[in-house]
């Protein structure tokens, strides 16, 4: 049997404000990761957004890590990227 799902939205303005803020920050992080990948692939923004599509944050972090390892090899630049990916994961 299919039971209809009822979704309610809280009326608390502070909750809605914080929820909107978290949603915007999450979307901004995903977009930043996509542009990070774009910089490695050397594609246009439009191509990157179309190609990457709706990959989730975990897949984006994994791809950034893989591309950074290929592009930078071992060294300070890779360490900085990996540290950033770790902070992204911790803040999810």
PDB file of N, CA, C and O in Angstrom, residues 3-47:
ATOM      1  N   UNK A   3       1.334   4.889   1.103  1.00  0.00           N
ATOM      2  CA  UNK A   3       0.869   5.839   2.087  1.00  0.00           C
ATOM      3  C   UNK A   3       1.404   7.207   1.709  1.00  0.00           C
ATOM      4  O   UNK A   3       2.605   7.353   1.482  1.00  0.00           O
ATOM      5  N   UNK A   4       0.540   8.211   1.619  1.00  0.00           N
ATOM      6  CA  UNK A   4       1.040   9.534   1.257  1.00  0.00           C
ATOM      7  C   UNK A   4       1.974  10.077   2.338  1.00  0.00           C
ATOM      8  O   UNK A   4       1.758   9.878   3.526  1.00  0.00           O
ATOM      9  N   UNK A   5       3.028  10.728   1.876  1.00  0.00           N
ATOM     10  CA  UNK A   5       3.972  11.309   2.812  1.00  0.00           C
ATOM     11  C   UNK A   5       3.582  12.769   3.051  1.00  0.00           C
ATOM     12  O   UNK A   5       3.317  13.502   2.107  1.00  0.00           O
ATOM     13  N   UNK A   6       3.528  13.136   4.301  1.00  0.00           N
ATOM     14  CA  UNK A   6       3.177  14.493   4.670  1.00  0.00           C
ATOM     15  C   UNK A   6       4.426  15.169   5.214  1.00  0.00           C
ATOM     16  O   UNK A   6       5.057  14.674   6.138  1.00  0.00           O
ATOM     17  N   UNK A   7       4.785  16.267   4.597  1.00  0.00           N
ATOM     18  CA  UNK A   7       5.949  17.022   5.041  1.00  0.00           C
ATOM     19  C   UNK A   7       5.455  18.357   5.568  1.00  0.00           C
ATOM     20  O   UNK A   7       4.723  19.077   4.875  1.00  0.00           O
ATOM     21  N   UNK A   8       5.857  18.671   6.761  1.00  0.00           N
ATOM     22  CA  UNK A   8       5.473  19.962   7.329  1.00  0.00           C
ATOM     23  C   UNK A   8       6.723  20.817   7.503  1.00  0.00           C
ATOM     24  O   UNK A   8       7.816  20.312   7.705  1.00  0.00           O
ATOM     25  N   UNK A   9       6.536  22.083   7.395  1.00  0.00           N
ATOM     26  CA  UNK A   9       7.628  23.034   7.569  1.00  0.00           C
ATOM     27  C   UNK A   9       7.420  23.767   8.886  1.00  0.00           C
ATOM     28  O   UNK A   9       6.337  24.316   9.115  1.00  0.00           O
ATOM     29  N   UNK A  10       8.430  23.760   9.736  1.00  0.00           N
ATOM     30  CA  UNK A  10       8.288  24.490  11.008  1.00  0.00           C
ATOM     31  C   UNK A  10       8.050  25.980  10.752  1.00  0.00           C
ATOM     32  O   UNK A  10       8.500  26.535   9.750  1.00  0.00           O
ATOM     33  N   UNK A  11       7.342  26.585  11.664  1.00  0.00           N
ATOM     34  CA  UNK A  11       7.036  28.014  11.542  1.00  0.00           C
ATOM     35  C   UNK A  11       8.047  28.901  12.256  1.00  0.00           C
ATOM     36  O   UNK A  11       7.979  30.121  12.149  1.00  0.00           O
ATOM     37  N   UNK A  12       8.974  28.289  12.976  1.00  0.00           N
ATOM     38  CA  UNK A  12       9.946  29.053  13.758  1.00  0.00           C
ATOM     39  C   UNK A  12      10.879  29.825  12.835  1.00  0.00           C
ATOM     40  O   UNK A  12      11.658  29.234  12.082  1.00  0.00           O
ATOM     41  N   UNK A  13      10.837  31.175  12.861  1.00  0.00           N
ATOM     42  CA  UNK A  13      11.663  31.981  11.961  1.00  0.00           C
ATOM     43  C   UNK A  13      13.169  31.735  12.144  1.00  0.00           C
ATOM     44  O   UNK A  13      13.911  31.713  11.168  1.00  0.00           O
ATOM     45  N   UNK A  14      13.615  31.519  13.357  1.00  0.00           N
ATOM     46  CA  UNK A  14      15.048  31.288  13.591  1.00  0.00           C
ATOM     47  C   UNK A  14      15.478  29.954  12.991  1.00  0.00           C
ATOM     48  O   UNK A  14      16.549  29.852  12.379  1.00  0.00           O
ATOM     49  N   UNK A  15      14.649  28.926  13.148  1.00  0.00           N
ATOM     50  CA  UNK A  15      14.946  27.638  12.542  1.00  0.00           C
ATOM     51  C   UNK A  15      15.024  27.771  11.027  1.00  0.00           C
ATOM     52  O   UNK A  15      15.957  27.261  10.393  1.00  0.00           O
ATOM     53  N   UNK A  16      14.055  28.431  10.436  1.00  0.00           N
ATOM     54  CA  UNK A  16      14.026  28.604   8.981  1.00  0.00           C
ATOM     55  C   UNK A  16      15.246  29.386   8.495  1.00  0.00           C
ATOM     56  O   UNK A  16      15.839  29.063   7.461  1.00  0.00           O
ATOM     57  N   UNK A  17      15.643  30.388   9.254  1.00  0.00           N
ATOM     58  CA  UNK A  17      16.818  31.189   8.908  1.00  0.00           C
ATOM     59  C   UNK A  17      18.079  30.316   8.921  1.00  0.00           C
ATOM     60  O   UNK A  17      18.881  30.353   7.982  1.00  0.00           O
ATOM     61  N   UNK A  18      18.256  29.525   9.965  1.00  0.00           N
ATOM     62  CA  UNK A  18      19.438  28.676  10.067  1.00  0.00           C
ATOM     63  C   UNK A  18      19.419  27.543   9.042  1.00  0.00           C
ATOM     64  O   UNK A  18      20.459  27.171   8.494  1.00  0.00           O
ATOM     65  N   UNK A  19      18.241  27.008   8.751  1.00  0.00           N
ATOM     66  CA  UNK A  19      18.121  25.971   7.739  1.00  0.00           C
ATOM     67  C   UNK A  19      18.488  26.523   6.363  1.00  0.00           C
ATOM     68  O   UNK A  19      19.219  25.879   5.599  1.00  0.00           O
ATOM     69  N   UNK A  20      18.005  27.703   6.064  1.00  0.00           N
ATOM     70  CA  UNK A  20      18.339  28.345   4.786  1.00  0.00           C
ATOM     71  C   UNK A  20      19.834  28.618   4.693  1.00  0.00           C
ATOM     72  O   UNK A  20      20.453  28.400   3.646  1.00  0.00           O
ATOM     73  N   UNK A  21      20.427  29.077   5.775  1.00  0.00           N
ATOM     74  CA  UNK A  21      21.869  29.343   5.789  1.00  0.00           C
ATOM     75  C   UNK A  21      22.663  28.066   5.526  1.00  0.00           C
ATOM     76  O   UNK A  21      23.581  28.043   4.712  1.00  0.00           O
ATOM     77  N   UNK A  22      22.289  26.979   6.214  1.00  0.00           N
ATOM     78  CA  UNK A  22      22.990  25.703   6.021  1.00  0.00           C
ATOM     79  C   UNK A  22      22.828  25.202   4.592  1.00  0.00           C
ATOM     80  O   UNK A  22      23.782  24.697   3.992  1.00  0.00           O
ATOM     81  N   UNK A  23      21.642  25.346   4.036  1.00  0.00           N
ATOM     82  CA  UNK A  23      21.397  24.912   2.654  1.00  0.00           C
ATOM     83  C   UNK A  23      22.245  25.697   1.669  1.00  0.00           C
ATOM     84  O   UNK A  23      22.820  25.132   0.735  1.00  0.00           O
ATOM     85  N   UNK A  24      22.335  27.002   1.879  1.00  0.00           N
ATOM     86  CA  UNK A  24      23.134  27.846   0.989  1.00  0.00           C
ATOM     87  C   UNK A  24      24.614  27.512   1.100  1.00  0.00           C
ATOM     88  O   UNK A  24      25.314  27.435   0.082  1.00  0.00           O
ATOM     89  N   UNK A  25      25.109  27.300   2.303  1.00  0.00           N
ATOM     90  CA  UNK A  25      26.521  26.957   2.487  1.00  0.00           C
ATOM     91  C   UNK A  25      26.849  25.610   1.855  1.00  0.00           C
ATOM     92  O   UNK A  25      27.904  25.444   1.229  1.00  0.00           O
ATOM     93  N   UNK A  26      25.939  24.654   1.982  1.00  0.00           N
ATOM     94  CA  UNK A  26      26.156  23.337   1.386  1.00  0.00           C
ATOM     95  C   UNK A  26      26.205  23.450  -0.143  1.00  0.00           C
ATOM     96  O   UNK A  26      27.086  22.878  -0.790  1.00  0.00           O
ATOM     97  N   UNK A  27      25.284  24.203  -0.712  1.00  0.00           N
ATOM     98  CA  UNK A  27      25.270  24.386  -2.168  1.00  0.00           C
ATOM     99  C   UNK A  27      26.527  25.121  -2.637  1.00  0.00           C
ATOM    100  O   UNK A  27      27.103  24.783  -3.679  1.00  0.00           O
ATOM    101  N   UNK A  28      26.977  26.094  -1.858  1.00  0.00           N
ATOM    102  CA  UNK A  28      28.188  26.834  -2.214  1.00  0.00           C
ATOM    103  C   UNK A  28      29.408  25.920  -2.177  1.00  0.00           C
ATOM    104  O   UNK A  28      30.270  25.975  -3.060  1.00  0.00           O
ATOM    105  N   UNK A  29      29.483  25.053  -1.177  1.00  0.00           N
ATOM    106  CA  UNK A  29      30.594  24.108  -1.078  1.00  0.00           C
ATOM    107  C   UNK A  29      30.599  23.166  -2.276  1.00  0.00           C
ATOM    108  O   UNK A  29      31.640  22.944  -2.894  1.00  0.00           O
ATOM    109  N   UNK A  30      29.434  22.611  -2.633  1.00  0.00           N
ATOM    110  CA  UNK A  30      29.354  21.721  -3.795  1.00  0.00           C
ATOM    111  C   UNK A  30      29.815  22.442  -5.055  1.00  0.00           C
ATOM    112  O   UNK A  30      30.557  21.887  -5.864  1.00  0.00           O
ATOM    113  N   UNK A  31      29.370  23.676  -5.226  1.00  0.00           N
ATOM    114  CA  UNK A  31      29.760  24.437  -6.414  1.00  0.00           C
ATOM    115  C   UNK A  31      31.260  24.720  -6.413  1.00  0.00           C
ATOM    116  O   UNK A  31      31.915  24.648  -7.458  1.00  0.00           O
ATOM    117  N   UNK A  32      31.819  25.013  -5.247  1.00  0.00           N
ATOM    118  CA  UNK A  32      33.266  25.245  -5.152  1.00  0.00           C
ATOM    119  C   UNK A  32      34.046  24.001  -5.531  1.00  0.00           C
ATOM    120  O   UNK A  32      35.058  24.078  -6.240  1.00  0.00           O
ATOM    121  N   UNK A  33      33.582  22.833  -5.087  1.00  0.00           N
ATOM    122  CA  UNK A  33      34.247  21.587  -5.446  1.00  0.00           C
ATOM    123  C   UNK A  33      34.157  21.340  -6.951  1.00  0.00           C
ATOM    124  O   UNK A  33      35.119  20.894  -7.579  1.00  0.00           O
ATOM    125  N   UNK A  34      33.010  21.639  -7.551  1.00  0.00           N
ATOM    126  CA  UNK A  34      32.856  21.484  -9.000  1.00  0.00           C
ATOM    127  C   UNK A  34      33.826  22.394  -9.752  1.00  0.00           C
ATOM    128  O   UNK A  34      34.428  21.995 -10.752  1.00  0.00           O
ATOM    129  N   UNK A  35      34.007  23.622  -9.267  1.00  0.00           N
ATOM    130  CA  UNK A  35      34.926  24.544  -9.936  1.00  0.00           C
ATOM    131  C   UNK A  35      36.376  24.117  -9.712  1.00  0.00           C
ATOM    132  O   UNK A  35      37.235  24.348 -10.563  1.00  0.00           O
ATOM    133  N   UNK A  36      36.646  23.493  -8.583  1.00  0.00           N
ATOM    134  CA  UNK A  36      37.972  22.926  -8.331  1.00  0.00           C
ATOM    135  C   UNK A  36      38.272  21.869  -9.387  1.00  0.00           C
ATOM    136  O   UNK A  36      39.341  21.850 -10.010  1.00  0.00           O
ATOM    137  N   UNK A  37      37.304  20.978  -9.630  1.00  0.00           N
ATOM    138  CA  UNK A  37      37.459  19.942 -10.650  1.00  0.00           C
ATOM    139  C   UNK A  37      37.618  20.585 -12.020  1.00  0.00           C
ATOM    140  O   UNK A  37      38.451  20.171 -12.823  1.00  0.00           O
ATOM    141  N   UNK A  38      36.836  21.616 -12.291  1.00  0.00           N
ATOM    142  CA  UNK A  38      36.924  22.312 -13.572  1.00  0.00           C
ATOM    143  C   UNK A  38      38.326  22.853 -13.812  1.00  0.00           C
ATOM    144  O   UNK A  38      38.871  22.773 -14.910  1.00  0.00           O
ATOM    145  N   UNK A  39      38.946  23.371 -12.766  1.00  0.00           N
ATOM    146  CA  UNK A  39      40.288  23.931 -12.932  1.00  0.00           C
ATOM    147  C   UNK A  39      41.305  22.851 -13.289  1.00  0.00           C
ATOM    148  O   UNK A  39      42.263  23.105 -14.013  1.00  0.00           O
ATOM    149  N   UNK A  40      41.098  21.632 -12.807  1.00  0.00           N
ATOM    150  CA  UNK A  40      41.989  20.529 -13.168  1.00  0.00           C
ATOM    151  C   UNK A  40      41.726  20.050 -14.590  1.00  0.00           C
ATOM    152  O   UNK A  40      42.643  19.702 -15.323  1.00  0.00           O
ATOM    153  N   UNK A  41      40.445  19.983 -14.966  1.00  0.00           N
ATOM    154  CA  UNK A  41      40.076  19.491 -16.296  1.00  0.00           C
ATOM    155  C   UNK A  41      40.283  20.533 -17.390  1.00  0.00           C
ATOM    156  O   UNK A  41      40.244  20.210 -18.569  1.00  0.00           O
ATOM    157  N   UNK A  42      40.450  21.795 -16.984  1.00  0.00           N
ATOM    158  CA  UNK A  42      40.610  22.921 -17.911  1.00  0.00           C
ATOM    159  C   UNK A  42      39.459  22.997 -18.907  1.00  0.00           C
ATOM    160  O   UNK A  42      39.647  23.182 -20.106  1.00  0.00           O
ATOM    161  N   UNK A  43      38.239  22.848 -18.389  1.00  0.00           N
ATOM    162  CA  UNK A  43      37.047  23.001 -19.202  1.00  0.00           C
ATOM    163  C   UNK A  43      36.388  24.330 -18.869  1.00  0.00           C
ATOM    164  O   UNK A  43      36.798  25.017 -17.930  1.00  0.00           O
ATOM    165  N   UNK A  44      35.363  24.675 -19.631  1.00  0.00           N
ATOM    166  CA  UNK A  44      34.609  25.888 -19.307  1.00  0.00           C
ATOM    167  C   UNK A  44      33.700  25.596 -18.118  1.00  0.00           C
ATOM    168  O   UNK A  44      33.438  24.433 -17.786  1.00  0.00           O
ATOM    169  N   UNK A  45      33.203  26.648 -17.509  1.00  0.00           N
ATOM    170  CA  UNK A  45      32.291  26.490 -16.386  1.00  0.00           C
ATOM    171  C   UNK A  45      31.053  25.709 -16.827  1.00  0.00           C
ATOM    172  O   UNK A  45      30.606  24.789 -16.145  1.00  0.00           O
ATOM    173  N   UNK A  46      30.508  26.066 -17.974  1.00  0.00           N
ATOM    174  CA  UNK A  46      29.304  25.401 -18.471  1.00  0.00           C
ATOM    175  C   UNK A  46      29.539  23.907 -18.703  1.00  0.00           C
ATOM    176  O   UNK A  46      28.710  23.072 -18.354  1.00  0.00           O
ATOM    177  N   UNK A  47      30.683  23.574 -19.304  1.00  0.00           N
ATOM    178  CA  UNK A  47      31.009  22.172 -19.550  1.00  0.00           C
ATOM    179  C   UNK A  47      31.160  21.413 -18.238  1.00  0.00           C
ATOM    180  O   UNK A  47      30.698  20.281 -18.114  1.00  0.00           O
TER     181      UNK A  47
END
